[in-house]
PDB file of C-alpha atoms in Angstrom:
ATOM      1  CA  MET A  27       0.031  -0.021   0.023  1.00 51.00           C
ATOM      2  CA  LYS A  28       3.023   2.209   0.215  1.00 46.00           C
ATOM      3  CA  LYS A  29       2.737   5.152  -2.166  1.00 48.00           C
ATOM      4  CA  ILE A  30       5.493   7.302  -3.648  1.00 39.00           C
ATOM      5  CA  LEU A  31       5.181  10.830  -2.221  1.00 42.00           C
ATOM      6  CA  LEU A  32       4.868  13.675  -4.719  1.00 43.00           C
ATOM      7  CA  THR A  33       7.681  16.068  -5.286  1.00 41.00           C
ATOM      8  CA  ALA A  34       6.971  19.721  -4.609  1.00 42.00           C
ATOM      9  CA  THR A  35       6.627  20.341  -8.336  1.00 39.00           C
ATOM     10  CA  ALA A  36       4.222  17.425  -8.763  1.00 41.00           C
ATOM     11  CA  PHE A  37       2.254  18.615  -5.712  1.00 45.00           C
ATOM     12  CA  LEU A  38       1.895  22.051  -7.288  1.00 42.00           C
ATOM     13  CA  MET A  39       0.650  20.479 -10.485  1.00 39.00           C
ATOM     14  CA  LEU A  40      -1.837  18.401  -8.608  1.00 45.00           C
ATOM     15  CA  PHE A  41      -3.651  21.395  -7.250  1.00 43.00           C
ATOM     16  CA  SER A  42      -3.168  23.783 -10.217  1.00 37.00           C
ATOM     17  CA  CYS A  43      -4.568  21.248 -12.725  1.00 35.00           C
ATOM     18  CA  GLN A  44      -7.690  20.163 -10.825  1.00 35.00           C
ATOM     19  CA  ASN A  45     -11.049  20.320 -12.462  1.00 35.00           C
ATOM     20  CA  ASP A  46     -12.044  23.941 -12.677  1.00 30.00           C
ATOM     21  CA  GLN A  47     -15.732  23.257 -12.616  1.00 32.00           C
ATOM     22  CA  THR A  48     -17.535  24.889  -9.754  1.00 32.00           C
ATOM     23  CA  GLU A  49     -20.966  24.024  -8.465  1.00 32.00           C
ATOM     24  CA  SER A  50     -21.618  27.423  -6.912  1.00 35.00           C
ATOM     25  CA  THR A  51     -24.229  28.248  -9.507  1.00 33.00           C
ATOM     26  CA  ALA A  52     -25.893  24.867  -9.582  1.00 34.00           C
ATOM     27  CA  LEU A  53     -28.351  25.571  -6.861  1.00 36.00           C
ATOM     28  CA  ALA A  54     -31.669  24.454  -8.220  1.00 35.00           C
ATOM     29  CA  ALA A  55     -31.660  20.883  -6.948  1.00 37.00           C
ATOM     30  CA  ASN A  56     -31.302  20.408  -3.232  1.00 44.00           C
ATOM     31  CA  ALA A  57     -32.026  16.667  -3.212  1.00 52.00           C
ATOM     32  CA  THR A  58     -28.864  14.611  -2.592  1.00 64.00           C
ATOM     33  CA  ALA A  59     -28.744  11.094  -4.005  1.00 66.00           C
ATOM     34  CA  ARG A  60     -24.988  10.651  -3.566  1.00 90.00           C
ATOM     35  CA  ARG A  61     -22.348  12.281  -1.402  1.00 95.00           C
ATOM     36  CA  SER A  62     -20.981  15.444  -2.954  1.00 92.00           C
ATOM     37  CA  CYS A  63     -18.099  17.425  -1.378  1.00 95.00           C
ATOM     38  CA  ALA A  64     -17.165  20.687  -3.122  1.00 96.00           C
ATOM     39  CA  SER A  65     -13.804  21.174  -1.331  1.00 96.00           C
ATOM     40  CA  GLN A  66     -11.728  20.434  -4.348  1.00 95.00           C
ATOM     41  CA  ASP A  67     -13.766  22.638  -6.644  1.00 95.00           C
ATOM     42  CA  VAL A  68     -13.579  25.506  -4.152  1.00 96.00           C
ATOM     43  CA  LEU A  69      -9.814  25.085  -3.937  1.00 97.00           C
ATOM     44  CA  ALA A  70      -9.546  25.229  -7.723  1.00 96.00           C
ATOM     45  CA  GLU A  71     -11.515  28.567  -7.689  1.00 96.00           C
ATOM     46  CA  GLN A  72      -9.414  29.956  -4.835  1.00 97.00           C
ATOM     47  CA  MET A  73      -6.213  29.143  -6.772  1.00 97.00           C
ATOM     48  CA  LYS A  74      -7.500  30.935  -9.850  1.00 96.00           C
ATOM     49  CA  ALA A  75      -8.302  33.939  -7.673  1.00 96.00           C
ATOM     50  CA  ASP A  76      -5.056  33.904  -5.746  1.00 96.00           C
ATOM     51  CA  PRO A  77      -1.958  32.564  -7.511  1.00 93.00           C
ATOM     52  CA  THR A  78       0.072  32.771  -4.306  1.00 97.00           C
ATOM     53  CA  LEU A  79      -2.136  30.118  -2.677  1.00 98.00           C
ATOM     54  CA  ALA A  80      -0.328  27.287  -4.507  1.00 97.00           C
ATOM     55  CA  LEU A  81       2.963  28.530  -3.171  1.00 97.00           C
ATOM     56  CA  ARG A  82       1.656  28.591   0.393  1.00 98.00           C
ATOM     57  CA  MET A  83       0.224  25.103   0.066  1.00 98.00           C
ATOM     58  CA  ASN A  84       3.517  23.880  -1.381  1.00 98.00           C
ATOM     59  CA  GLN A  85       5.321  25.375   1.669  1.00 98.00           C
ATOM     60  CA  ILE A  86       2.809  23.643   3.973  1.00 98.00           C
ATOM     61  CA  GLU A  87       3.351  20.388   2.133  1.00 98.00           C
ATOM     62  CA  ALA A  88       7.122  20.615   2.462  1.00 97.00           C
ATOM     63  CA  PHE A  89       6.760  21.365   6.169  1.00 97.00           C
ATOM     64  CA  THR A  90       4.408  18.447   6.547  1.00 97.00           C
ATOM     65  CA  GLN A  91       6.762  16.038   4.880  1.00 96.00           C
ATOM     66  CA  LYS A  92       9.752  17.202   6.955  1.00 95.00           C
ATOM     67  CA  ALA A  93       7.736  16.925  10.184  1.00 94.00           C
ATOM     68  CA  MET A  94       6.630  13.469   9.308  1.00 93.00           C
ATOM     69  CA  LEU A  95      10.181  12.354   8.555  1.00 93.00           C
ATOM     70  CA  THR A  96      11.475  13.834  11.842  1.00 90.00           C
ATOM     71  CA  ASN A  97       8.486  12.526  13.792  1.00 86.00           C
ATOM     72  CA  ARG A  98       7.677  15.929  15.325  1.00 85.00           C
ATOM     73  CA  LEU A  99       4.943  15.782  17.923  1.00 79.00           C
ATOM     74  CA  VAL A 100       2.557  18.423  19.326  1.00 85.00           C
ATOM     75  CA  ALA A 101       3.350  19.696  22.797  1.00 77.00           C
ATOM     76  CA  GLY A 102       0.187  18.750  24.641  1.00 84.00           C
ATOM     77  CA  LYS A 103      -3.399  17.752  23.889  1.00 90.00           C
ATOM     78  CA  ILE A 104      -5.059  19.224  20.773  1.00 95.00           C
ATOM     79  CA  VAL A 105      -8.421  20.680  21.691  1.00 96.00           C
ATOM     80  CA  ILE A 106     -10.190  22.567  18.816  1.00 98.00           C
ATOM     81  CA  PRO A 107     -12.497  25.387  19.967  1.00 98.00           C
ATOM     82  CA  VAL A 108     -15.562  25.506  17.656  1.00 98.00           C
ATOM     83  CA  VAL A 109     -17.913  28.380  16.736  1.00 98.00           C
ATOM     84  CA  VAL A 110     -21.060  27.315  14.740  1.00 99.00           C
ATOM     85  CA  ASN A 111     -22.641  29.962  12.581  1.00 99.00           C
ATOM     86  CA  VAL A 112     -26.266  29.180  11.686  1.00 99.00           C
ATOM     87  CA  LEU A 113     -27.888  30.921   8.773  1.00 98.00           C
ATOM     88  CA  TYR A 114     -31.586  30.147   8.438  1.00 98.00           C
ATOM     89  CA  ARG A 115     -34.642  31.166   6.433  1.00 98.00           C
ATOM     90  CA  THR A 116     -36.939  28.411   7.719  1.00 98.00           C
ATOM     91  CA  ALA A 117     -37.430  26.874  11.178  1.00 98.00           C
ATOM     92  CA  ALA A 118     -35.931  23.596   9.874  1.00 97.00           C
ATOM     93  CA  GLU A 119     -32.732  25.433   8.921  1.00 98.00           C
ATOM     94  CA  ASN A 120     -32.521  27.002  12.366  1.00 98.00           C
ATOM     95  CA  ILE A 121     -31.104  23.807  13.811  1.00 98.00           C
ATOM     96  CA  SER A 122     -31.366  23.314  17.544  1.00 98.00           C
ATOM     97  CA  ASP A 123     -28.545  23.622  20.149  1.00 98.00           C
ATOM     98  CA  ALA A 124     -28.967  19.912  20.742  1.00 98.00           C
ATOM     99  CA  GLN A 125     -28.372  18.973  17.135  1.00 98.00           C
ATOM    100  CA  ILE A 126     -25.320  21.257  17.056  1.00 98.00           C
ATOM    101  CA  GLN A 127     -23.891  19.555  20.159  1.00 98.00           C
ATOM    102  CA  SER A 128     -24.644  16.193  18.565  1.00 98.00           C
ATOM    103  CA  GLN A 129     -22.227  17.138  15.777  1.00 98.00           C
ATOM    104  CA  ILE A 130     -19.478  18.065  18.281  1.00 98.00           C
ATOM    105  CA  ASP A 131     -20.081  14.698  19.920  1.00 98.00           C
ATOM    106  CA  VAL A 132     -19.763  12.868  16.579  1.00 98.00           C
ATOM    107  CA  LEU A 133     -16.475  14.693  15.827  1.00 99.00           C
ATOM    108  CA  ASN A 134     -15.171  13.836  19.275  1.00 98.00           C
ATOM    109  CA  LYS A 135     -15.903  10.114  18.789  1.00 98.00           C
ATOM    110  CA  ASP A 136     -14.651   9.955  15.205  1.00 98.00           C
ATOM    111  CA  PHE A 137     -11.368  11.714  15.842  1.00 98.00           C
ATOM    112  CA  THR A 138     -10.660   9.611  19.004  1.00 98.00           C
ATOM    113  CA  ALA A 139     -11.688   6.230  17.557  1.00 98.00           C
ATOM    114  CA  SER A 140     -14.369   5.965  20.220  1.00 98.00           C
ATOM    115  CA  ASN A 141     -17.182   5.628  17.675  1.00 98.00           C
ATOM    116  CA  PRO A 142     -18.874   2.226  18.187  1.00 98.00           C
ATOM    117  CA  ASP A 143     -18.497   1.256  14.473  1.00 98.00           C
ATOM    118  CA  PHE A 144     -14.739   1.648  14.673  1.00 98.00           C
ATOM    119  CA  ALA A 145     -14.805  -1.974  15.849  1.00 98.00           C
ATOM    120  CA  SER A 146     -16.097  -2.909  12.377  1.00 98.00           C
ATOM    121  CA  THR A 147     -12.666  -2.141  10.853  1.00 98.00           C
ATOM    122  CA  PRO A 148     -11.652  -5.267   8.800  1.00 98.00           C
ATOM    123  CA  ALA A 149      -8.723  -7.169  10.233  1.00 98.00           C
ATOM    124  CA  GLU A 150      -6.687  -6.273   7.067  1.00 98.00           C
ATOM    125  CA  PHE A 151      -6.783  -2.564   8.076  1.00 98.00           C
ATOM    126  CA  ALA A 152      -6.837  -2.925  11.916  1.00 98.00           C
ATOM    127  CA  GLY A 153      -3.104  -2.391  12.083  1.00 98.00           C
ATOM    128  CA  VAL A 154      -3.302   1.054  10.577  1.00 98.00           C
ATOM    129  CA  ALA A 155      -6.657   2.182  12.024  1.00 98.00           C
ATOM    130  CA  ALA A 156      -5.967   5.332  14.086  1.00 98.00           C
ATOM    131  CA  ASN A 157      -6.950   7.334  17.079  1.00 98.00           C
ATOM    132  CA  VAL A 158      -6.218  10.778  15.765  1.00 97.00           C
ATOM    133  CA  ASP A 159      -6.526  12.010  19.353  1.00 97.00           C
ATOM    134  CA  ILE A 160      -7.985  15.394  18.652  1.00 97.00           C
ATOM    135  CA  THR A 161     -11.109  16.648  20.494  1.00 97.00           C
ATOM    136  CA  PHE A 162     -13.504  19.537  19.806  1.00 98.00           C
ATOM    137  CA  GLU A 163     -15.201  21.994  22.218  1.00 98.00           C
ATOM    138  CA  LEU A 164     -18.219  24.021  21.299  1.00 98.00           C
ATOM    139  CA  LYS A 165     -17.557  27.722  22.365  1.00 98.00           C
ATOM    140  CA  GLN A 166     -20.392  29.642  20.702  1.00 98.00           C
ATOM    141  CA  ILE A 167     -23.440  29.395  18.477  1.00 99.00           C
ATOM    142  CA  ILE A 168     -24.202  32.452  16.331  1.00 99.00           C
ATOM    143  CA  ARG A 169     -27.536  32.612  14.560  1.00 98.00           C
ATOM    144  CA  LYS A 170     -28.687  34.937  11.778  1.00 98.00           C
ATOM    145  CA  SER A 171     -31.946  35.082   9.833  1.00 98.00           C
ATOM    146  CA  THR A 172     -31.771  35.416   6.128  1.00 98.00           C
ATOM    147  CA  THR A 173     -33.989  35.591   3.060  1.00 98.00           C
ATOM    148  CA  LYS A 174     -31.574  33.494   0.880  1.00 98.00           C
ATOM    149  CA  THR A 175     -32.819  30.157  -0.207  1.00 98.00           C
ATOM    150  CA  SER A 176     -29.343  28.778  -0.868  1.00 98.00           C
ATOM    151  CA  TRP A 177     -25.753  29.984  -0.527  1.00 98.00           C
ATOM    152  CA  GLY A 178     -23.635  28.127  -3.064  1.00 98.00           C
ATOM    153  CA  THR A 179     -19.908  27.439  -2.597  1.00 98.00           C
ATOM    154  CA  ASN A 180     -18.357  30.902  -3.168  1.00 97.00           C
ATOM    155  CA  ASP A 181     -18.066  31.651   0.559  1.00 98.00           C
ATOM    156  CA  VAL A 182     -20.794  34.271   0.692  1.00 98.00           C
ATOM    157  CA  MET A 183     -22.020  32.739   3.918  1.00 98.00           C
ATOM    158  CA  LYS A 184     -18.695  33.784   5.594  1.00 98.00           C
ATOM    159  CA  ASN A 185     -19.156  37.447   4.712  1.00 98.00           C
ATOM    160  CA  ALA A 186     -21.382  39.646   6.913  1.00 98.00           C
ATOM    161  CA  LYS A 187     -21.498  42.337   4.284  1.00 98.00           C
ATOM    162  CA  ARG A 188     -23.003  39.823   1.882  1.00 98.00           C
ATOM    163  CA  GLY A 189     -25.571  38.573   4.307  1.00 98.00           C
ATOM    164  CA  GLY A 190     -23.443  35.908   6.044  1.00 98.00           C
ATOM    165  CA  ILE A 191     -21.533  35.647   9.257  1.00 99.00           C
ATOM    166  CA  ASN A 192     -17.918  36.571   9.576  1.00 98.00           C
ATOM    167  CA  PRO A 193     -15.621  33.925  11.120  1.00 98.00           C
ATOM    168  CA  THR A 194     -14.751  34.315  14.796  1.00 98.00           C
ATOM    169  CA  SER A 195     -10.968  34.292  15.657  1.00 98.00           C
ATOM    170  CA  PRO A 196     -10.176  31.903  12.764  1.00 98.00           C
ATOM    171  CA  SER A 197      -6.473  31.646  13.636  1.00 97.00           C
ATOM    172  CA  ASN A 198      -7.362  29.660  16.779  1.00 97.00           C
ATOM    173  CA  THR A 199     -11.075  28.688  16.282  1.00 98.00           C
ATOM    174  CA  LEU A 200     -12.682  26.303  13.874  1.00 98.00           C
ATOM    175  CA  ASN A 201     -15.663  28.070  12.342  1.00 98.00           C
ATOM    176  CA  MET A 202     -18.472  25.950  11.023  1.00 99.00           C
ATOM    177  CA  TRP A 203     -21.356  27.344   8.987  1.00 99.00           C
ATOM    178  CA  ALA A 204     -24.717  25.497   8.912  1.00 98.00           C
ATOM    179  CA  CYS A 205     -26.825  26.636   5.981  1.00 98.00           C
ATOM    180  CA  THR A 206     -28.529  25.449   2.817  1.00 98.00           C
ATOM    181  CA  ILE A 207     -25.764  25.157   0.291  1.00 98.00           C
ATOM    182  CA  GLY A 208     -27.786  23.944  -2.721  1.00 97.00           C
ATOM    183  CA  GLY A 209     -26.780  21.962  -5.777  1.00 95.00           C
ATOM    184  CA  GLY A 210     -26.904  18.661  -3.921  1.00 95.00           C
ATOM    185  CA  ILE A 211     -23.721  19.557  -2.058  1.00 97.00           C
ATOM    186  CA  LEU A 212     -23.446  18.261   1.509  1.00 97.00           C
ATOM    187  CA  GLY A 213     -20.451  20.405   2.550  1.00 98.00           C
ATOM    188  CA  TYR A 214     -17.024  21.805   1.818  1.00 98.00           C
ATOM    189  CA  ALA A 215     -13.906  22.905   3.725  1.00 98.00           C
ATOM    190  CA  GLN A 216     -11.026  25.254   3.184  1.00 98.00           C
ATOM    191  CA  PHE A 217      -7.613  23.534   3.112  1.00 98.00           C
ATOM    192  CA  PRO A 218      -4.776  24.947   5.172  1.00 98.00           C
ATOM    193  CA  GLY A 219      -3.095  27.869   3.486  1.00 98.00           C
ATOM    194  CA  GLY A 220      -6.244  29.792   2.461  1.00 98.00           C
ATOM    195  CA  SER A 221      -7.364  33.197   3.675  1.00 97.00           C
ATOM    196  CA  LEU A 222      -8.324  33.511   7.311  1.00 98.00           C
ATOM    197  CA  ALA A 223     -11.424  35.468   6.165  1.00 98.00           C
ATOM    198  CA  THR A 224     -12.845  32.326   4.661  1.00 98.00           C
ATOM    199  CA  ASP A 225     -11.263  29.622   6.828  1.00 98.00           C
ATOM    200  CA  GLY A 226     -13.533  26.899   8.193  1.00 98.00           C
ATOM    201  CA  VAL A 227     -16.050  24.277   7.193  1.00 98.00           C
ATOM    202  CA  VAL A 228     -19.546  24.620   5.669  1.00 98.00           C
ATOM    203  CA  ILE A 229     -22.174  21.923   6.183  1.00 98.00           C
ATOM    204  CA  ASP A 230     -25.632  21.916   4.768  1.00 98.00           C
ATOM    205  CA  SER A 231     -28.041  22.273   7.632  1.00 98.00           C
ATOM    206  CA  ASN A 232     -29.880  19.032   6.548  1.00 97.00           C
ATOM    207  CA  TYR A 233     -26.711  17.017   7.306  1.00 98.00           C
ATOM    208  CA  PHE A 234     -25.418  18.802  10.403  1.00 98.00           C
ATOM    209  CA  GLY A 235     -25.080  16.541  13.399  1.00 98.00           C
ATOM    210  CA  LEU A 236     -27.489  13.648  14.095  1.00 98.00           C
ATOM    211  CA  SER A 237     -30.265  14.816  11.817  1.00 93.00           C
ATOM    212  CA  SER A 238     -33.619  13.347  10.950  1.00 92.00           C
ATOM    213  CA  ALA A 239     -34.166  10.111   9.048  1.00 94.00           C
ATOM    214  CA  ALA A 240     -35.230  12.283   6.179  1.00 94.00           C
ATOM    215  CA  SER A 241     -31.580  13.196   5.712  1.00 97.00           C
ATOM    216  CA  ALA A 242     -30.469   9.554   5.537  1.00 97.00           C
ATOM    217  CA  PRO A 243     -28.046   8.171   4.425  1.00 97.00           C
ATOM    218  CA  TYR A 244     -26.183  11.279   5.595  1.00 98.00           C
ATOM    219  CA  ASN A 245     -27.784  11.759   8.988  1.00 97.00           C
ATOM    220  CA  LEU A 246     -25.044  10.520  11.280  1.00 98.00           C
ATOM    221  CA  GLY A 247     -22.776  13.561  11.274  1.00 98.00           C
ATOM    222  CA  ARG A 248     -20.078  12.110   9.061  1.00 98.00           C
ATOM    223  CA  THR A 249     -20.247  14.940   6.496  1.00 98.00           C
ATOM    224  CA  ALA A 250     -18.534  17.164   9.090  1.00 98.00           C
ATOM    225  CA  THR A 251     -15.997  14.448   9.896  1.00 98.00           C
ATOM    226  CA  HIS A 252     -15.084  14.271   6.216  1.00 98.00           C
ATOM    227  CA  GLU A 253     -14.901  18.047   5.817  1.00 98.00           C
ATOM    228  CA  VAL A 254     -12.903  18.573   9.003  1.00 98.00           C
ATOM    229  CA  GLY A 255     -10.507  16.025   7.620  1.00 98.00           C
ATOM    230  CA  HIS A 256     -10.009  18.326   4.627  1.00 98.00           C
ATOM    231  CA  TRP A 257      -9.590  21.301   6.968  1.00 98.00           C
ATOM    232  CA  MET A 258      -6.871  19.232   8.604  1.00 98.00           C
ATOM    233  CA  ASN A 259      -5.036  18.742   5.214  1.00 98.00           C
ATOM    234  CA  LEU A 260      -6.428  15.324   4.207  1.00 98.00           C
ATOM    235  CA  ARG A 261      -7.310  14.690   0.569  1.00 98.00           C
ATOM    236  CA  HIS A 262      -9.929  12.454  -0.834  1.00 98.00           C
ATOM    237  CA  ILE A 263      -8.696   8.858  -0.560  1.00 98.00           C
ATOM    238  CA  TRP A 264      -8.729   8.428  -4.313  1.00 98.00           C
ATOM    239  CA  GLY A 265      -6.495  11.477  -4.810  1.00 98.00           C
ATOM    240  CA  ASP A 266      -9.095  13.205  -6.983  1.00 97.00           C
ATOM    241  CA  ALA A 267      -7.798  11.200  -9.952  1.00 97.00           C
ATOM    242  CA  SER A 268      -8.163   7.715 -11.342  1.00 98.00           C
ATOM    243  CA  CYS A 269      -5.931   5.570  -9.102  1.00 98.00           C
ATOM    244  CA  GLY A 270      -4.615   8.842  -7.646  1.00 98.00           C
ATOM    245  CA  ASN A 271      -2.336   9.689  -4.713  1.00 98.00           C
ATOM    246  CA  ASP A 272      -3.831  11.121  -1.459  1.00 98.00           C
ATOM    247  CA  LEU A 273      -0.342  11.752  -0.121  1.00 98.00           C
ATOM    248  CA  VAL A 274      -0.811   9.196   2.621  1.00 98.00           C
ATOM    249  CA  SER A 275       1.416   6.086   2.828  1.00 97.00           C
ATOM    250  CA  ASP A 276      -0.936   3.546   4.440  1.00 98.00           C
ATOM    251  CA  THR A 277      -4.162   4.063   2.473  1.00 98.00           C
ATOM    252  CA  PRO A 278      -4.714   1.726  -0.402  1.00 98.00           C
ATOM    253  CA  VAL A 279      -4.923   3.254  -3.945  1.00 98.00           C
ATOM    254  CA  HIS A 280      -8.500   3.784  -4.990  1.00 98.00           C
ATOM    255  CA  LYS A 281      -9.811   3.762  -8.554  1.00 98.00           C
ATOM    256  CA  THR A 282     -12.258   6.597  -7.775  1.00 98.00           C
ATOM    257  CA  SER A 283     -14.777   7.627  -5.117  1.00 98.00           C
ATOM    258  CA  ASN A 284     -17.091   4.954  -3.644  1.00 98.00           C
ATOM    259  CA  PHE A 285     -20.715   5.418  -2.765  1.00 98.00           C
ATOM    260  CA  GLY A 286     -23.286   3.591  -0.685  1.00 97.00           C
ATOM    261  CA  VAL A 287     -21.937   0.930   1.682  1.00 98.00           C
ATOM    262  CA  PRO A 288     -19.610  -1.315  -0.387  1.00 98.00           C
ATOM    263  CA  VAL A 289     -19.298  -4.907   0.899  1.00 98.00           C
ATOM    264  CA  TYR A 290     -15.829  -5.802   2.108  1.00 98.00           C
ATOM    265  CA  PRO A 291     -13.605  -6.987   0.508  1.00 98.00           C
ATOM    266  CA  TYR A 292     -13.993  -4.477  -2.252  1.00 98.00           C
ATOM    267  CA  VAL A 293     -11.282  -5.269  -4.861  1.00 98.00           C
ATOM    268  CA  SER A 294      -9.700  -2.359  -6.614  1.00 98.00           C
ATOM    269  CA  THR A 295      -9.163  -2.268 -10.320  1.00 97.00           C
ATOM    270  CA  CYS A 296      -5.913  -0.339  -9.659  1.00 98.00           C
ATOM    271  CA  LEU A 297      -3.012  -2.662 -10.052  1.00 97.00           C
ATOM    272  CA  PRO A 298      -1.520  -4.603  -8.321  1.00 97.00           C
ATOM    273  CA  ALA A 299      -4.763  -6.114  -7.037  1.00 95.00           C
ATOM    274  CA  HIS A 300      -5.763  -5.097  -3.526  1.00 98.00           C
ATOM    275  CA  ASN A 301      -8.790  -4.174  -1.460  1.00 98.00           C
ATOM    276  CA  GLU A 302      -9.938  -0.540  -1.118  1.00 98.00           C
ATOM    277  CA  MET A 303     -10.478   1.057   2.242  1.00 99.00           C
ATOM    278  CA  THR A 304     -14.055   2.109   1.542  1.00 98.00           C
ATOM    279  CA  MET A 305     -14.749   2.656   5.233  1.00 99.00           C
ATOM    280  CA  ASN A 306     -12.257   5.574   5.400  1.00 99.00           C
ATOM    281  CA  TYR A 307     -13.773   8.921   6.275  1.00 99.00           C
ATOM    282  CA  MET A 308     -12.174  10.466   3.213  1.00 98.00           C
ATOM    283  CA  ASP A 309     -14.132   8.346   0.718  1.00 98.00           C
ATOM    284  CA  TYR A 310     -17.708   9.200  -0.401  1.00 98.00           C
ATOM    285  CA  THR A 311     -19.586   6.309   1.222  1.00 98.00           C
ATOM    286  CA  ASP A 312     -22.729   6.660   3.232  1.00 98.00           C
ATOM    287  CA  ASP A 313     -22.443   7.932   6.851  1.00 98.00           C
ATOM    288  CA  ARG A 314     -22.892   4.335   8.139  1.00 98.00           C
ATOM    289  CA  GLY A 315     -20.241   3.087   5.772  1.00 98.00           C
ATOM    290  CA  MET A 316     -17.358   5.263   6.938  1.00 98.00           C
ATOM    291  CA  TYR A 317     -15.742   4.861  10.369  1.00 98.00           C
ATOM    292  CA  MET A 318     -11.932   5.108  10.374  1.00 98.00           C
ATOM    293  CA  PHE A 319      -8.877   7.215   9.802  1.00 98.00           C
ATOM    294  CA  THR A 320      -5.340   5.685   9.431  1.00 98.00           C
ATOM    295  CA  ASN A 321      -2.071   6.281  11.204  1.00 97.00           C
ATOM    296  CA  GLY A 322      -0.771   7.862   7.990  1.00 98.00           C
ATOM    297  CA  GLN A 323      -3.616  10.327   7.951  1.00 98.00           C
ATOM    298  CA  LYS A 324      -2.926  11.108  11.613  1.00 97.00           C
ATOM    299  CA  SER A 325       0.756  11.693  10.760  1.00 96.00           C
ATOM    300  CA  ARG A 326      -0.340  14.075   8.039  1.00 97.00           C
ATOM    301  CA  ILE A 327      -2.662  15.994  10.384  1.00 97.00           C
ATOM    302  CA  THR A 328      -0.207  16.378  13.307  1.00 96.00           C
ATOM    303  CA  PRO A 329       2.309  18.753  11.567  1.00 96.00           C
ATOM    304  CA  LEU A 330      -0.431  21.380  11.282  1.00 97.00           C
ATOM    305  CA  PHE A 331      -0.370  21.840  15.045  1.00 96.00           C
ATOM    306  CA  VAL A 332       3.337  21.780  15.853  1.00 94.00           C
ATOM    307  CA  THR A 333       5.287  24.968  16.264  1.00 92.00           C
ATOM    308  CA  GLY A 334       5.558  26.553  12.847  1.00 94.00           C
ATOM    309  CA  GLY A 335       2.644  24.552  11.497  1.00 95.00           C
ATOM    310  CA  ALA A 336      -0.225  26.031   9.508  1.00 97.00           C
ATOM    311  CA  ARG A 337      -2.688  25.718  12.426  1.00 97.00           C
ATOM    312  CA  ALA A 338      -0.179  26.026  15.295  1.00 95.00           C
ATOM    313  CA  GLY A 339      -2.507  28.518  17.097  1.00 94.00           C
ATOM    314  CA  PHE A 340      -5.002  25.840  18.033  1.00 92.00           C
ATOM    315  CA  GLY A 341      -4.819  24.853  21.714  1.00 59.00           C
ATOM    316  CA  ILE A 342      -1.129  24.073  21.978  1.00 52.00           C
TER     317      ILE A 342
END
């Protein structure tokens, strides 16, 4: 399963050559049949708007690789303060305090491997299944009424002058926005290196926390787990390319995204023959079908929070 790490040049190409298509204008259909995360499309748009972003991400990647090689560790427990910004037009969009807390609870379980379904990890992957050992603490809920029916993916919800809510202390606080995104998109995140003015995670209010059965199969809070994974510098497990590279050494190569709840063993068509890790949080499977990170993903996350890391201001 060992993958060859990209050079800095290849890494730059990986992010500058992504699909430029954005779904920010495709807002008519709100029904979601399959998981759709817009993080990669948003990144492509941000890179087009800010040519220096690729350089900053390259620097973060170089720092990450060096920290992984030298096994640098954080000085103390990582606790992420969270502010949840709720933008609502209807009563249903004005999700309750209890539902918001349920999302924090899900994140705490998933990032500490204390989720009950973690025990379902196949024996083949048990040796790399990880306790990321990061916890989250809800600090504040900010609510704002709006007349907008959907927000898209161009970060308008993060701008008070455009009807949204500005992020709170983004250098040391994870901001989450709960709103109707539209276009069938469940959520998206900003990768490390982007502007503080737009840093954070956006989750459609239908899929925020332990939501109603009407939101199934995305009603178990795993959309936020996936998106926070992006916010912590994790890529989609298929590397956003056919048999692509997610920059993690212990995740098997995936042909592409997987949906539903694939039955293990799920044999990849990427050679040599092997089983795909469809239960990884960075795939596109249903909420009940994803329940693990890997040690390699944890090793990729950790450098963000060490001294000099891109998110070193968080709780260290």
